[in-house]
Amino acid sequence: MKSPASFAKALERGDRRALSQAITLVESARPDHQEIARELLSIIPVARSETLRIGITGPPGAGKSTLIERLGGKLIEGGEDVAVLTVDPSSQLSGGSILGDKTRMPILSSSDHAFVRPSPSSGVEGGVGRFTREAVMLCEACGFNRVIVETVGVGQSELRVAQLTDIFILLLAPAAGDELQGIKRGVMELADLIFVTKCDGDLVDAAHRAVGESLAGTGLMQPRIPGWTVPVIATSALHDIGIDQATTEINRCHDVLMLNNELESRRKHQLKSALMQALHDGLFDEFMADPEVLVRVNQASDQVAKRQLTPSFAAKQLLQSFLKENREAP
Amino acid sequence: MKSPASFAKALERGDRRALSQAITLVESARPDHQEIARELLSIIPVARSETLRIGITGPPGAGKSTLIERLGGKLIEGGEDVAVLTVDPSSQLSGGSILGDKTRMPILSSSDHAFVRPSPSSGVEGGVGRFTREAVMLCEACGFNRVIVETVGVGQSELRVAQLTDIFILLLAPAAGDELQGIKRGVMELADLIFVTKCDGDLVDAAHRAVGESLAGTGLMQPRIPGWTVPVIATSALHDIGIDQATTEINRCHDVLMLNNELESRRKHQLKSALMQALHDGLFDEFMADPEVLVRVNQASDQVAKRQLTPSFAAKQLLQSFLKENREAP
């Protein structure tokens, strides 16, 4: 096992194997791995404002991987180095996607200027993207100045991803009006850019309709960046339509963020929300690590299963006695 | 405001206005409301095995509402009373769906044997479906013996909903093979029944293909109920195709659960996981309610934003000092 210092040097050289290993350490539940990861994260340089963290979300079937392949390709043509990380809310349940993640981005996976990291497999403890922020930092330390964090579906993971990236892109598939229902106002409000996918073949009309509906939707909302209007762009990864424009708008958004100091303010917010997240995630683990607490929780659990106590009442009792003791401490 | 006892009596009479009010109390953050809700939940009768809690999930645009309308209608024809509760992971962000929830199930909404409750609007604290379990209990106390809990999307909410229902139904829209990617193995493994929607018009072939793919997918998995084979049924809410069969399979699944005592074991598991959930949710709130903790968290947050501390290190320090004090208490 490398030392934190030699990991840091390998990252500085742009060594991808070291990057892969370092991300694995960050995701590991083993205390010795965590120790190295913590040390490593404290010695790597802080990302500069030239780097950009891009969150991308969209419903299943919207063609996220294909579009990210194309966008990543354009960014590389423009001289950037691109890392793609996937945050998969359902990988927590019992594993990855049915067809597997590894072959979803063949071009980026084989490029010298790209790094693709699928979702951590099952066994990783904690919530959605618990270690993604650290993985972003490691990618940046390894020289990737564009880090794309992709998340699937319509759910809680969007908020998490939005909290750890600088700009947030919503992908929409062409769809009839009533299917827009699936995209919630809250998710739309997070979006700095909206790309409609699959604007090709039979779907051209539907794609333009989706653009119109999205424009109507965003028109009602406050953009998150002062002075920025959320662009809605019809794209086809298949026919390379709108991809140049999409890339240009991503860069323009980056410029606007830098000009009015919004990037620094978002990075500060990212750090603060990472602290709250780490507290939230860590508190329960630490609570349950106390053997006496565990005994009491197990007793209460049996009583709850026998209907002698309701779950919420039992929880209230356990928490109150635990915290009362704490507050009485000197 | 009614007393808990008069609420309980009104529920026993089947008073829906009282049911609505009681659910609102359960969702309320006000301590006096919570007090009444807790008292009410402790005096209502425990649901018998004749009741069935049905979780339904599916990606956006799969036609969940339309199918639930039809299924609910069939269950009512069979003599059941049906409540529908929605758990919406994105309502946490900033409100409900763009087109609104209220008119999604017009038939059930106006039936004397049904009760439809949309997702709590923004402002409700806590995680996905934090109060859904209690809402299910209230519906049962009000005489609804079939409670459907619907959740949107592919994310963490499925696991939550599966943990508070007796059977779990996955809805799939007809789609080409690569779109099945959006449905993760973990979600499929939760399913006791799979219904493919929109088997009508142009989509008949695609629907049958989706049935075949789902059968291939489920064939690789252990069913969650011993002796039960997960049925995959092509349905059309529009043309009333497969809905009878779907209803029959739901009832047959209920019978199998009762026969081998699996229903009681699932209910026990529901209660235990509700306790763990309540502990998880409550712990952070209680932690942050301590003024001294809050001061320390705010100091750490400022240091984190200035890059003087990493978020994970700051969280570790805060948790350790907090819990050390607790463990030193007499």
XYZ file of C-alpha atoms in Angstrom, chain A residues 166-328:
163
model
C -20.690 24.095 -9.500
C -23.241 23.844 -12.305
C -26.197 21.508 -12.649
C -27.526 20.207 -15.972
C -30.937 18.592 -16.398
C -31.377 16.191 -19.330
C -34.901 15.626 -20.624
C -36.040 13.082 -23.175
C -38.573 14.220 -25.770
C -41.976 13.505 -24.238
C -45.579 14.519 -24.291
C -46.717 17.197 -21.859
C -48.103 14.877 -19.213
C -44.794 13.088 -18.878
C -43.148 16.294 -17.729
C -45.024 15.554 -14.535
C -42.252 13.146 -13.693
C -39.798 16.025 -13.429
C -40.559 17.970 -10.324
C -40.431 21.700 -9.971
C -37.720 21.350 -7.351
C -35.415 19.521 -9.756
C -36.082 22.079 -12.502
C -35.223 24.870 -10.097
C -31.820 23.308 -9.525
C -30.982 23.357 -13.243
C -28.500 25.908 -14.619
C -28.820 24.382 -18.107
C -31.406 22.064 -19.684
C -30.569 19.788 -22.629
C -33.327 17.900 -24.430
C -31.902 14.636 -25.793
C -32.699 12.458 -28.834
C -33.642 15.317 -31.168
C -33.409 13.026 -34.208
C -35.528 10.759 -36.440
C -39.154 10.442 -35.349
C -38.516 12.436 -32.208
C -37.525 15.831 -33.686
C -40.994 17.336 -33.220
C -41.395 15.897 -29.741
C -37.939 17.221 -28.817
C -38.806 20.740 -29.925
C -42.081 20.484 -28.018
C -40.114 19.478 -24.914
C -37.847 22.503 -25.420
C -40.904 24.768 -25.548
C -42.419 23.210 -22.437
C -39.145 23.471 -20.550
C -38.750 27.111 -21.535
C -42.265 27.750 -20.262
C -41.377 25.936 -17.041
C -38.093 27.735 -16.438
C -39.622 31.098 -17.314
C -41.590 30.923 -14.062
C -38.509 30.358 -11.961
C -35.700 32.400 -10.482
C -32.387 31.286 -11.980
C -29.916 30.229 -9.305
C -27.140 32.366 -10.808
C -27.702 36.154 -10.838
C -27.782 37.470 -14.397
C -27.960 34.006 -15.981
C -30.855 32.767 -18.109
C -31.209 28.990 -18.138
C -30.634 27.885 -21.740
C -32.733 25.007 -23.123
C -31.000 23.214 -26.005
C -32.244 20.426 -28.292
C -29.460 17.873 -28.782
C -28.844 14.649 -30.665
C -25.861 12.609 -29.560
C -26.491 10.353 -32.563
C -26.235 13.128 -35.177
C -24.012 15.502 -33.200
C -26.715 18.161 -33.079
C -26.584 20.871 -30.415
C -23.520 19.405 -28.741
C -21.243 22.305 -29.720
C -23.814 24.756 -28.460
C -24.214 22.757 -25.244
C -20.449 22.827 -24.679
C -20.310 26.568 -25.375
C -23.094 27.230 -22.888
C -21.340 25.140 -20.218
C -18.189 27.251 -20.699
C -20.200 30.476 -20.733
C -21.905 29.465 -17.488
C -18.473 28.814 -15.978
C -17.359 32.312 -17.030
C -20.449 33.939 -15.517
C -19.880 32.030 -12.261
C -16.282 33.228 -12.119
C -17.052 36.837 -13.069
C -19.467 37.549 -10.249
C -17.593 35.484 -7.649
C -20.480 33.029 -7.556
C -18.116 30.078 -8.109
C -16.285 30.771 -4.843
C -19.576 31.218 -3.040
C -20.845 27.884 -4.428
C -17.624 26.127 -3.406
C -18.021 27.485 0.133
C -21.584 26.236 0.164
C -20.411 22.831 -1.108
C -17.951 22.578 1.759
C -20.529 23.587 4.361
C -23.138 21.173 3.095
C -20.499 18.431 3.002
C -19.933 19.040 6.709
C -23.653 18.788 7.488
C -23.901 15.643 5.405
C -20.927 14.065 7.141
C -22.446 14.909 10.526
C -25.796 13.454 9.504
C -24.251 10.253 8.170
C -21.719 9.853 10.958
C -24.015 10.501 13.889
C -26.096 7.353 13.509
C -23.018 5.160 12.995
C -21.378 6.577 16.119
C -24.597 6.302 18.117
C -24.998 2.623 17.248
C -21.297 1.917 17.872
C -21.866 2.360 21.620
C -22.443 -1.183 23.015
C -24.806 0.043 25.716
C -26.898 1.950 23.181
C -27.015 -1.156 21.023
C -28.398 -3.258 23.879
C -31.095 -0.687 24.590
C -31.992 -0.361 20.906
C -32.321 -4.139 20.584
C -34.578 -4.317 23.624
C -36.766 -1.542 22.254
C -36.823 -3.242 18.854
C -38.234 -6.428 20.401
C -40.869 -4.473 22.288
C -41.822 -2.660 19.095
C -42.157 -5.946 17.181
C -44.459 -7.228 19.967
C -46.551 -4.012 19.667
C -45.733 -3.049 23.250
C -44.316 0.283 22.018
C -44.852 2.261 18.804
C -41.663 2.847 16.788
C -41.808 6.633 17.039
C -42.427 6.557 20.783
C -39.592 4.071 21.337
C -37.233 6.216 19.247
C -38.192 9.322 21.198
C -37.487 7.547 24.493
C -34.118 6.196 23.357
C -32.983 9.553 22.003
C -34.132 11.467 25.037
C -32.360 9.229 27.527
C -29.209 9.214 25.389
C -29.120 12.983 24.996
C -30.161 13.697 28.568
C -27.095 11.819 29.783
C -24.984 13.818 27.390
C -26.350 17.150 28.532
C -25.802 16.263 32.170
